[in-house]
Amino acid sequence: MLNKPLPSLLGLTKDDMIEIFEQHDEPAYRAGQVLEWIYRHRAGSIDQMTNLSEPLREKLTEQFRFKTMEKVKVQGAGDTTQKYLFKLHDGRYVETVLIPASKGLYGDKADRLTACVSSQVGCAYGCKFCASGLAGLTRNLTADEIVGQLMEVEALSGKKINNIVFMGMGEPLANIKNLEKALDIITGQWGMNIGARHITISTSGLAPMIKQLADRPQQIRLAISLHGATDEVRDKIMPVNSKWDIDALFEALHYYKNKSNKRLTLEYILIKGVNDSLDQATILAKRAKSLKALVNVIPYNTVEGLDWVRPDDEHCHRFRNTVRDAGVTTTMRIEKGHDIDAACGQLRLKQETEEGIIKAPIKA
Ligand code: SAH
Ligand code: SF4
């Protein structure tokens, strides 16, 4: 029942669930039974939880939602990258992408299935090149809406996800409370049981929250959307840099690095004439070396309504080689034609603009 504004069972940790059952004078082991139905048996409804008494199932149905979203659209065929558009209970949309075999990226093997999840509807950070930030922030996703994306794409594709990247819509660290709850459910052995080392969080650089994440006992991987090696360049395209400049950001990254021995990734999209000079490449390499970070060079993906341009392939290679030749491990993937796995936020933007939920975005 999609429109019922009830809390969802998918947003509860094991402790939350035990507490709820105790409040209803039900034994704590019921919590384990419900979690098994959700995450092990993948029940499609509360009614399917047949080892619970009928009155208890009724009580749960009255108080909780089970489904958190509805599939609206899927782009791409089964064995390639697939982009899912989901409708939330309040009529808003989010995107989730399934990427098979992201070989080499984030230390993963070729047989991986990666899910790229959204953390917010829209984004408040307004990076000038990004579709997600074009119409500002609508709202945070709740923990159940984060977990729900993963559960839905697994159910719809019939495949098991073994790698998660928070690189969809939104700034995950601006929604850190719900993010942390979702991480507990995703990594819990009673939950989705996906290891923290298979999870990467991408951030535009919210320094205090990077430190907060570093203090978690789990070793989550971190990717930073750097996109400019100096404040002068970064200021032009990422407003977040006026709040936490590159020095503040790197101070937090060193803190993260010292707490966790996981390798950091610096993401660097290449936009023609904006951040793609070879001087930037040299400074980027120096910064990456100070952190022993990996650099992922991403030729810009055109966004409808924005005038930014991707440099030609030759220049992208020259930029990448400059960073690599300075002794930094780099990755770069040049897509031919339209690439659906990057530039997340475009499907939702189109859908919500068409429906008049948001006004047509203003050009940056
Ligand atoms: N808010 C977070 C996570 C979501 S964005 C962050 O910014 O890191 C995921 C990645 O896609 C970011 O690195 C972002 O900079 C990048 N991106 C956004 N628009 C893009 C585009 N048009 N082409 C290529 N990468 C893009
Ligand atoms: Fe937000 Fe990330 Fe897009 Fe910037 S790049 S607007 S932080 S989603």
Tab-separated table of C-alpha atoms and ligand atoms in Angstrom:
chain	number	residue	atom	x	y	z
A	1	MET	CA	0.000	0.000	0.000
A	2	LEU	CA	2.106	2.745	-1.398
A	3	ASN	CA	0.306	5.830	-0.142
A	4	LYS	CA	-0.034	4.839	3.460
A	5	PRO	CA	2.234	7.183	5.437
A	6	LEU	CA	3.282	4.462	7.852
A	7	PRO	CA	6.829	3.617	8.867
A	8	SER	CA	8.326	0.856	6.767
A	9	LEU	CA	9.637	-2.436	8.093
A	10	LEU	CA	12.664	-1.930	5.839
A	11	GLY	CA	13.833	1.003	7.944
A	12	LEU	CA	14.209	-0.988	11.163
A	13	THR	CA	17.387	-2.439	12.600
A	14	LYS	CA	17.282	-5.624	14.635
A	15	ASP	CA	17.353	-3.598	17.875
A	16	ASP	CA	14.482	-1.369	16.670
A	17	MET	CA	12.453	-4.413	15.856
A	18	ILE	CA	13.090	-6.134	19.195
A	19	GLU	CA	11.990	-2.951	20.953
A	20	ILE	CA	8.756	-2.796	18.964
A	21	PHE	CA	7.911	-6.423	19.697
A	22	GLU	CA	8.638	-5.922	23.382
A	23	GLN	CA	6.244	-2.950	23.429
A	24	HIS	CA	3.574	-5.278	22.056
A	25	ASP	CA	4.347	-7.991	24.605
A	26	GLU	CA	5.707	-10.253	21.914
A	27	PRO	CA	8.881	-12.258	22.518
A	28	ALA	CA	12.112	-10.842	21.082
A	29	TYR	CA	12.671	-13.856	18.802
A	30	ARG	CA	9.750	-12.633	16.694
A	31	ALA	CA	12.042	-9.828	15.527
A	32	GLY	CA	14.449	-12.430	14.156
A	33	GLN	CA	11.597	-14.223	12.405
A	34	VAL	CA	10.388	-11.072	10.684
A	35	LEU	CA	13.928	-10.162	9.615
A	36	GLU	CA	14.383	-13.644	8.167
A	37	TRP	CA	11.214	-13.253	6.142
A	38	ILE	CA	12.345	-9.909	4.801
A	39	TYR	CA	16.016	-10.464	4.084
A	40	ARG	CA	16.480	-14.237	3.760
A	41	HIS	CA	13.202	-15.435	2.256
A	42	ARG	CA	12.491	-12.131	0.546
A	43	ALA	CA	8.801	-12.272	1.381
A	44	GLY	CA	6.686	-10.011	-0.793
A	45	SER	CA	4.236	-9.071	1.957
A	46	ILE	CA	3.549	-9.375	5.676
A	47	ASP	CA	0.890	-11.992	4.843
A	48	GLN	CA	3.587	-14.353	3.652
A	49	MET	CA	5.183	-14.482	7.115
A	50	THR	CA	3.370	-17.696	7.922
A	51	ASN	CA	5.084	-18.561	11.202
A	52	LEU	CA	3.584	-15.428	12.774
A	53	SER	CA	0.079	-15.656	14.148
A	54	GLU	CA	-2.677	-14.070	12.110
A	55	PRO	CA	-3.456	-11.396	14.743
A	56	LEU	CA	0.223	-10.431	14.825
A	57	ARG	CA	0.362	-10.185	11.031
A	58	GLU	CA	-2.723	-7.995	11.128
A	59	LYS	CA	-1.183	-5.795	13.778
A	60	LEU	CA	2.006	-5.414	11.717
A	61	THR	CA	-0.005	-4.605	8.590
A	62	GLU	CA	-1.872	-1.872	10.463
A	63	GLN	CA	1.308	-0.290	11.718
A	64	PHE	CA	3.890	-0.751	8.994
A	65	ARG	CA	4.381	-0.387	5.295
A	66	PHE	CA	6.148	-3.176	3.508
A	67	LYS	CA	6.735	-1.746	0.038
A	68	THR	CA	8.481	1.608	-0.073
A	69	MET	CA	8.483	2.384	-3.796
A	70	GLU	CA	7.067	1.467	-7.152
A	71	LYS	CA	9.012	0.830	-10.352
A	72	VAL	CA	8.102	3.337	-13.050
A	73	LYS	CA	10.733	2.814	-15.726
A	74	VAL	CA	13.777	0.677	-16.540
A	75	GLN	CA	16.381	1.734	-19.103
A	76	GLY	CA	18.881	-0.780	-20.490
A	77	ALA	CA	18.852	-4.532	-21.058
A	78	GLY	CA	19.491	-7.238	-18.464
A	79	ASP	CA	23.205	-7.900	-19.038
A	80	THR	CA	24.201	-4.235	-19.372
A	81	THR	CA	23.862	-1.222	-17.135
A	82	GLN	CA	20.250	-0.733	-16.104
A	83	LYS	CA	18.745	2.435	-14.736
A	84	TYR	CA	15.604	2.148	-12.599
A	85	LEU	CA	13.220	5.007	-11.865
A	86	PHE	CA	11.105	4.544	-8.725
A	87	LYS	CA	8.128	6.504	-7.458
A	88	LEU	CA	8.038	7.178	-3.716
A	89	HIS	CA	4.934	7.368	-1.522
A	90	ASP	CA	4.771	11.176	-1.837
A	91	GLY	CA	4.934	11.147	-5.629
A	92	ARG	CA	8.653	11.992	-5.809
A	93	TYR	CA	11.119	9.986	-7.873
A	94	VAL	CA	14.527	8.416	-7.293
A	95	GLU	CA	16.973	6.628	-9.538
A	96	THR	CA	18.957	3.486	-8.893
A	97	VAL	CA	21.464	1.997	-11.330
A	98	LEU	CA	22.657	-1.606	-11.648
A	99	ILE	CA	26.117	-1.936	-13.161
A	100	PRO	CA	27.505	-5.388	-13.990
A	101	ALA	CA	31.244	-6.087	-13.683
A	102	SER	CA	32.685	-2.732	-12.751
A	103	LYS	CA	36.102	-4.285	-13.186
A	104	GLY	CA	39.006	-2.500	-11.635
A	105	LEU	CA	36.966	0.277	-10.083
A	106	TYR	CA	37.027	0.509	-6.292
A	107	GLY	CA	39.131	-2.643	-6.058
A	108	ASP	CA	36.483	-5.026	-7.316
A	109	LYS	CA	36.663	-8.147	-9.405
A	110	ALA	CA	35.058	-8.610	-12.798
A	111	ASP	CA	32.114	-10.700	-11.643
A	112	ARG	CA	30.671	-7.978	-9.484
A	113	LEU	CA	27.200	-6.519	-9.648
A	114	THR	CA	27.203	-2.950	-8.404
A	115	ALA	CA	24.172	-0.950	-7.346
A	116	CYS	CA	24.433	2.811	-7.502
A	117	VAL	CA	21.933	4.202	-5.011
A	118	SER	CA	20.438	7.610	-4.317
A	119	SER	CA	20.502	9.192	-0.870
A	120	GLN	CA	18.269	12.236	-1.413
A	121	VAL	CA	15.616	13.551	-3.803
A	122	GLY	CA	17.631	16.266	-5.522
A	123	CYS	CA	20.637	17.840	-3.837
A	124	ALA	CA	21.293	21.119	-2.034
A	125	TYR	CA	24.926	21.391	-3.063
A	126	GLY	CA	24.316	22.740	-6.548
A	127	CYS	CA	27.484	21.666	-8.345
A	128	LYS	CA	27.275	23.518	-11.643
A	129	PHE	CA	27.688	20.450	-13.854
A	130	CYS	CA	25.284	18.061	-12.137
A	131	ALA	CA	21.673	17.188	-12.989
A	132	SER	CA	20.888	16.113	-9.408
A	133	GLY	CA	21.604	19.560	-8.025
A	134	LEU	CA	19.822	21.524	-10.756
A	135	ALA	CA	16.502	21.925	-8.961
A	136	GLY	CA	17.846	21.979	-5.412
A	137	LEU	CA	16.989	19.608	-2.599
A	138	THR	CA	13.467	18.275	-2.153
A	139	ARG	CA	14.084	15.982	0.801
A	140	ASN	CA	16.274	13.359	2.383
A	141	LEU	CA	15.542	9.722	1.666
A	142	THR	CA	14.623	7.737	4.751
A	143	ALA	CA	16.657	4.665	5.702
A	144	ASP	CA	13.920	2.397	4.344
A	145	GLU	CA	13.976	4.226	1.006
A	146	ILE	CA	17.726	3.677	0.756
A	147	VAL	CA	17.469	-0.010	1.678
A	148	GLY	CA	14.293	-0.302	-0.435
A	149	GLN	CA	16.147	0.648	-3.635
A	150	LEU	CA	18.506	-2.292	-3.139
A	151	MET	CA	15.739	-4.732	-2.262
A	152	GLU	CA	13.673	-3.634	-5.265
A	153	VAL	CA	16.473	-3.891	-7.836
A	154	GLU	CA	17.381	-7.335	-6.512
A	155	ALA	CA	13.750	-8.452	-6.730
A	156	LEU	CA	13.237	-6.951	-10.189
A	157	SER	CA	16.491	-8.195	-11.711
A	158	GLY	CA	16.555	-11.527	-9.891
A	159	LYS	CA	20.242	-10.906	-9.145
A	160	LYS	CA	22.221	-10.487	-5.964
A	161	ILE	CA	24.072	-7.216	-5.483
A	162	ASN	CA	27.561	-7.573	-4.068
A	163	ASN	CA	28.801	-4.031	-4.327
A	164	ILE	CA	27.156	-0.716	-3.464
A	165	VAL	CA	28.163	2.812	-4.400
A	166	PHE	CA	26.389	5.890	-3.034
A	167	MET	CA	26.812	7.795	-6.274
A	168	GLY	CA	23.201	8.287	-7.278
A	169	MET	CA	21.183	11.368	-6.564
A	170	GLY	CA	21.990	13.411	-3.515
A	171	GLU	CA	24.821	14.080	-1.092
A	172	PRO	CA	24.926	11.065	1.245
A	173	LEU	CA	26.863	12.854	3.981
A	174	ALA	CA	24.211	15.596	4.140
A	175	ASN	CA	21.795	12.822	5.158
A	176	ILE	CA	24.202	11.062	7.483
A	177	LYS	CA	21.669	10.015	10.132
A	178	ASN	CA	19.522	8.039	7.696
A	179	LEU	CA	22.614	6.918	5.817
A	180	GLU	CA	24.125	5.393	8.950
A	181	LYS	CA	20.893	3.591	9.774
A	182	ALA	CA	20.712	2.227	6.227
A	183	LEU	CA	24.358	1.119	6.502
A	184	ASP	CA	23.507	-0.806	9.686
A	185	ILE	CA	20.710	-2.629	7.839
A	186	ILE	CA	22.754	-3.238	4.691
A	187	THR	CA	25.779	-4.601	6.560
A	188	GLY	CA	23.887	-6.422	9.374
A	189	GLN	CA	24.190	-10.207	9.276
A	190	TRP	CA	20.461	-10.261	10.073
A	191	GLY	CA	19.899	-7.754	7.251
A	192	MET	CA	21.285	-7.614	3.730
A	193	ASN	CA	24.623	-8.921	5.002
A	194	ILE	CA	26.827	-7.033	2.535
A	195	GLY	CA	30.357	-6.378	3.811
A	196	ALA	CA	31.371	-2.781	4.542
A	197	ARG	CA	34.379	-3.176	2.265
A	198	HIS	CA	31.955	-3.590	-0.652
A	199	ILE	CA	30.351	-0.230	0.025
A	200	THR	CA	31.655	3.091	-1.305
A	201	ILE	CA	30.284	6.442	-0.260
A	202	SER	CA	30.888	9.354	-2.578
A	203	THR	CA	30.900	12.885	-1.211
A	204	SER	CA	31.454	16.336	-2.608
A	205	GLY	CA	33.540	17.043	0.480
A	206	LEU	CA	31.594	17.619	3.716
A	207	ALA	CA	34.641	17.653	5.966
A	208	PRO	CA	33.022	17.210	9.428
A	209	MET	CA	30.877	14.312	8.229
A	210	ILE	CA	33.892	12.648	6.638
A	211	LYS	CA	35.396	12.591	10.133
A	212	GLN	CA	32.148	11.267	11.605
A	213	LEU	CA	32.158	8.449	9.076
A	214	ALA	CA	35.801	7.728	9.876
A	215	ASP	CA	34.813	7.146	13.501
A	216	ARG	CA	32.479	4.277	12.569
A	217	PRO	CA	34.018	0.920	13.377
A	218	GLN	CA	33.250	-0.371	9.887
A	219	GLN	CA	35.655	0.129	7.043
A	220	ILE	CA	33.475	1.817	4.456
A	221	ARG	CA	35.249	2.986	1.320
A	222	LEU	CA	35.223	6.668	0.500
A	223	ALA	CA	35.301	8.466	-2.847
A	224	ILE	CA	35.682	12.227	-3.080
A	225	SER	CA	34.254	14.299	-5.896
A	226	LEU	CA	37.240	16.616	-6.208
A	227	HIS	CA	36.872	17.889	-9.786
A	228	GLY	CA	39.336	20.718	-9.229
A	229	ALA	CA	42.881	20.529	-7.868
A	230	THR	CA	43.007	24.156	-6.688
A	231	ASP	CA	40.472	26.311	-4.829
A	232	GLU	CA	40.348	28.672	-7.795
A	233	VAL	CA	39.070	25.944	-10.126
A	234	ARG	CA	36.945	24.086	-7.588
A	235	ASP	CA	35.232	27.326	-6.489
A	236	LYS	CA	33.986	27.835	-10.041
A	237	ILE	CA	32.027	24.590	-10.227
A	238	MET	CA	31.428	23.383	-6.665
A	239	PRO	CA	29.818	25.846	-4.203
A	240	VAL	CA	30.631	23.419	-1.358
A	241	ASN	CA	34.247	24.557	-1.694
A	242	SER	CA	33.414	27.933	-0.148
A	243	LYS	CA	32.377	26.126	3.025
A	244	TRP	CA	35.154	23.530	3.166
A	245	ASP	CA	38.044	24.458	0.918
A	246	ILE	CA	40.639	22.004	-0.348
A	247	ASP	CA	42.844	22.373	2.753
A	248	ALA	CA	39.901	21.689	5.095
A	249	LEU	CA	38.811	18.780	2.927
A	250	PHE	CA	42.266	17.195	2.848
A	251	GLU	CA	42.661	17.623	6.592
A	252	ALA	CA	39.482	15.510	6.992
A	253	LEU	CA	40.704	13.017	4.399
A	254	HIS	CA	43.976	12.514	6.251
A	255	TYR	CA	41.957	11.904	9.406
A	256	TYR	CA	39.901	9.296	7.512
A	257	LYS	CA	43.012	7.733	6.068
A	258	ASN	CA	44.623	7.416	9.495
A	259	LYS	CA	41.519	5.777	10.973
A	260	SER	CA	40.864	3.367	8.154
A	261	ASN	CA	43.413	1.593	6.036
A	262	LYS	CA	41.119	1.572	3.021
A	263	ARG	CA	42.314	3.304	-0.091
A	264	LEU	CA	40.574	6.591	-0.912
A	265	THR	CA	39.475	7.456	-4.422
A	266	LEU	CA	39.595	10.958	-5.836
A	267	GLU	CA	36.976	11.376	-8.558
A	268	TYR	CA	37.847	13.907	-11.233
A	269	ILE	CA	35.407	14.663	-14.023
A	270	LEU	CA	36.959	16.401	-17.009
A	271	ILE	CA	35.111	19.455	-18.320
A	272	LYS	CA	36.581	21.172	-21.334
A	273	GLY	CA	38.286	24.466	-20.596
A	274	VAL	CA	37.211	24.425	-16.941
A	275	ASN	CA	39.302	21.922	-14.972
A	276	ASP	CA	41.200	19.967	-17.626
A	277	SER	CA	44.538	21.808	-17.853
A	278	LEU	CA	47.691	19.748	-17.441
A	279	ASP	CA	48.658	22.057	-14.551
A	280	GLN	CA	45.594	20.809	-12.722
A	281	ALA	CA	46.678	17.246	-13.521
A	282	THR	CA	50.079	17.851	-11.941
A	283	ILE	CA	48.619	19.405	-8.776
A	284	LEU	CA	45.987	16.640	-8.600
A	285	ALA	CA	48.758	14.029	-8.736
A	286	LYS	CA	50.609	15.735	-5.895
A	287	ARG	CA	47.488	15.828	-3.745
A	288	ALA	CA	46.632	12.201	-4.527
A	289	LYS	CA	50.136	11.081	-3.583
A	290	SER	CA	49.912	12.796	-0.205
A	291	LEU	CA	46.929	10.545	0.550
A	292	LYS	CA	48.095	7.494	-1.403
A	293	ALA	CA	44.740	7.845	-3.136
A	294	LEU	CA	43.578	6.386	-6.413
A	295	VAL	CA	42.420	8.850	-9.080
A	296	ASN	CA	39.398	8.053	-11.207
A	297	VAL	CA	39.258	10.310	-14.259
A	298	ILE	CA	35.742	10.611	-15.696
A	299	PRO	CA	35.169	12.393	-19.002
A	300	TYR	CA	32.106	14.615	-18.444
A	301	ASN	CA	28.706	13.290	-19.453
A	302	THR	CA	26.559	15.878	-21.169
A	303	VAL	CA	23.495	16.973	-19.179
A	304	GLU	CA	20.410	18.248	-20.972
A	305	GLY	CA	20.082	21.965	-20.356
A	306	LEU	CA	23.724	22.505	-19.382
A	307	ASP	CA	26.431	23.811	-21.713
A	308	TRP	CA	29.469	22.026	-20.270
A	309	VAL	CA	31.443	19.951	-22.762
A	310	ARG	CA	33.624	16.863	-22.468
A	311	PRO	CA	37.212	17.292	-23.791
A	312	ASP	CA	38.150	15.108	-26.771
A	313	ASP	CA	39.438	11.587	-26.079
A	314	GLU	CA	43.011	12.532	-26.886
A	315	HIS	CA	43.045	15.276	-24.278
A	316	CYS	CA	41.405	13.008	-21.678
A	317	HIS	CA	44.230	10.494	-22.228
A	318	ARG	CA	46.835	13.250	-21.961
A	319	PHE	CA	45.356	14.422	-18.639
A	320	ARG	CA	45.169	10.888	-17.278
A	321	ASN	CA	48.723	10.076	-18.380
A	322	THR	CA	50.054	13.201	-16.667
A	323	VAL	CA	48.547	12.035	-13.376
A	324	ARG	CA	49.680	8.435	-13.902
A	325	ASP	CA	53.218	9.372	-14.936
A	326	ALA	CA	53.579	11.271	-11.673
A	327	GLY	CA	53.234	7.908	-9.921
A	328	VAL	CA	49.517	7.749	-9.092
A	329	THR	CA	47.249	4.779	-9.791
A	330	THR	CA	44.551	6.006	-12.150
A	331	THR	CA	41.464	4.634	-13.858
A	332	MET	CA	39.555	6.131	-16.750
A	333	ARG	CA	36.685	4.832	-18.823
A	334	ILE	CA	35.690	6.517	-22.049
A	335	GLU	CA	32.143	5.679	-23.032
A	336	LYS	CA	31.005	5.846	-26.586
A	337	GLY	CA	27.805	7.784	-27.059
A	338	HIS	CA	25.169	8.160	-24.411
A	339	ASP	CA	26.134	6.716	-21.068
A	340	ILE	CA	23.294	5.884	-18.728
A	341	ASP	CA	25.342	4.984	-15.694
A	342	ALA	CA	26.713	8.449	-15.061
A	343	ALA	CA	24.914	11.747	-14.751
A	344	CYS	CA	22.421	10.326	-12.317
A	345	GLY	CA	19.453	12.539	-11.628
A	346	GLN	CA	18.461	13.155	-15.228
A	347	LEU	CA	15.601	10.638	-15.360
A	348	ARG	CA	14.031	11.982	-12.191
A	349	LEU	CA	14.507	15.573	-13.335
A	350	LYS	CA	12.755	14.808	-16.616
A	351	GLN	CA	9.890	12.949	-14.959
A	352	GLU	CA	9.238	15.574	-12.262
A	353	THR	CA	9.535	18.439	-14.768
A	354	GLU	CA	7.079	16.734	-17.125
A	355	GLU	CA	4.626	16.242	-14.283
A	356	GLY	CA	5.055	19.872	-13.210
A	357	ILE	CA	6.282	18.847	-9.736
A	358	ILE	CA	9.365	20.968	-10.282
A	359	LYS	CA	9.831	23.907	-12.602
A	360	ALA	CA	12.124	23.486	-15.586
A	361	PRO	CA	15.625	23.915	-14.165
A	362	ILE	CA	17.382	27.214	-14.695
A	363	LYS	CA	20.619	27.055	-16.624
A	364	ALA	CA	23.762	27.353	-14.554
B	1	SAH	N1	26.860	13.947	-4.002
B	1	SAH	C1	27.860	12.950	-4.062
B	1	SAH	C2	27.416	11.631	-4.663
B	1	SAH	C3	26.577	11.656	-5.915
B	1	SAH	S1	27.234	12.218	-7.448
B	1	SAH	C4	29.069	13.456	-4.778
B	1	SAH	O1	28.994	14.505	-5.403
B	1	SAH	O2	30.108	12.803	-4.688
B	1	SAH	C5	28.192	10.882	-8.072
B	1	SAH	C6	29.323	11.371	-9.004
B	1	SAH	O3	28.860	11.753	-10.324
B	1	SAH	C7	30.039	12.588	-8.446
B	1	SAH	O4	31.426	12.375	-8.524
B	1	SAH	C8	29.607	13.681	-9.394
B	1	SAH	O5	30.490	14.733	-9.384
B	1	SAH	C9	29.520	12.949	-10.693
B	1	SAH	N2	28.782	13.637	-11.740
B	1	SAH	C10	27.738	14.476	-11.610
B	1	SAH	N3	27.325	14.893	-12.824
B	1	SAH	C11	28.136	14.319	-13.738
B	1	SAH	C12	28.211	14.353	-15.145
B	1	SAH	N4	27.367	15.061	-15.847
B	1	SAH	N5	29.173	13.623	-15.765
B	1	SAH	C13	30.014	12.858	-15.031
B	1	SAH	N6	29.988	12.773	-13.712
B	1	SAH	C14	29.059	13.496	-13.054
B	2	SF4	FE1	25.006	17.140	-5.249
B	2	SF4	FE2	27.010	15.439	-5.776
B	2	SF4	FE3	25.570	16.544	-7.766
B	2	SF4	FE4	27.236	18.047	-6.364
B	2	SF4	S1	27.802	16.316	-7.681
B	2	SF4	S2	25.128	18.607	-6.938
B	2	SF4	S3	27.037	17.170	-4.346
B	2	SF4	S4	24.827	15.126	-6.228
